[in-house]
Amino acid sequence: MRPFAALPTLATALLLLGATAQAQLYGPPAPPAPPVAPAAPVTPPSTPAAGLALGAPQDTLREYRLSETTRLRYDDVQVEVSGGTPEQAAPLQNSFREALRAREGERTLTYKQFLKVLPADGTPGRYLWNSISSEGGRSVSSRSLRTLGAAGEGSLAYQPEAAPASSDPTLALLTAQLQAELARTHAELLAGFDPASFGLLTGAAQSGPLSPGPLRPGQTFTRVKTLQPAHPLATLPGQKVAGAPLQVEQQLRFESEQDGQLVFFRQARVLQPGQVVTGSADLLLTLARYVYDGELRLTPDGLPVSASRDEASVIRVTGRMNQGDLTLTFGLTVTSTSVLTLTPVK
């Protein structure tokens, strides 16, 4: 979902804000009371494990076909507008429901996915991901540079297409927000098959407790993901998370070596099942269900062979927002699913 710097009215916000395919809803009726902080404790992330050393030589090039299908559904929708006159309340309520209808549905994207191992240039290792999709009759390329760390920390740098700088501060802000969202979206896509997203892949062999070595069955590598359910008030300006965000820990568990490939299975655990948002709107998010399944296969030198990833979440969202004399109170359940498949070409 792309954030906007300023929106004159809530009705305008509901119509302008875009969709994201990261979450979905499903749950019980929304209480009319304002949100309260969830009482569930925060579970600490797992301790990092020793990883696998990148052994692919410089200029190694791999090509894959990538497909991702996402589905978004809203259930148990309750919307009430109090204050003002019925003539004032009806457009606001209708705008909210229209924004929901615009987001729901299924979307499939296919990519030509490339990986190229680059010169290390003094780092433990570097490679470039290039995801090329066709949307609206034109080719869209997303590129991110992965720089490995000695103990799995590393970095991922999104490389936007070159564009002339704008002297308009509003346009410059919107451009920066768009680039940040594109970087986040590409990083999330790559997490479906890039072992370094889980701290699994490191550079040349290092000494110490996290030095690369033979993988052991049951060894687990993790990444923390913040869930962001898509709804019309999600990106209003001035929103702040009070306390811990809604988070899960995604895990890759090493199973065995099969036919010269390293096989990992996916699993997950919930770190923080609730989230409070304050600001332009007061919101309470409660995670009812989360599923993370599939496998990842790697070559012994650390490059992906194939991947499958099934992810689903059910999040209840309740909230309240004041707009002049009007108060919008809503509740809905967001059900989100994402199915990703990566297959080799050469």
Coordinates of N, CA and C in Angstrom, one line a residue, residues 22 30 56 71 80 84 107 173 222 274 311 327 339:
Q22 N -0.6 -8.3 1.4 CA 0.1 -8.9 2.5 C -0.8 -9.4 3.6
A30 N -17.1 -6.8 15.5 CA -16.3 -5.8 16.1 C -17.0 -5.2 17.3
A56 N 29.6 -20.3 -4.7 CA 29.4 -20.1 -6.1 C 30.5 -19.0 -6.6
R71 N -4.3 -13.6 -2.5 CA -5.8 -13.4 -2.4 C -6.1 -12.6 -1.1
E80 N -20.0 1.8 11.2 CA -21.0 2.8 11.7 C -20.4 4.2 11.7
G84 N -23.2 14.3 13.2 CA -23.6 14.9 12.0 C -25.0 14.5 11.5
R107 N -4.8 -12.0 -7.4 CA -3.9 -11.5 -8.3 C -2.7 -12.5 -8.5
L173 N 8.6 13.9 -1.8 CA 8.3 13.0 -0.7 C 7.5 11.8 -1.1
T222 N 16.1 -18.1 10.9 CA 14.9 -17.3 11.1 C 15.0 -15.9 10.5
G274 N -0.8 -9.1 18.8 CA -1.7 -8.0 18.8 C -0.9 -6.7 18.6
E311 N 1.7 -19.0 2.5 CA 1.5 -18.1 3.6 C 0.1 -17.6 3.7
T327 N -17.9 10.4 13.5 CA -17.0 9.4 14.1 C -17.3 8.1 13.4
V339 N 0.7 -17.6 -2.4 CA 1.4 -18.9 -2.8 C 2.5 -18.5 -3.8

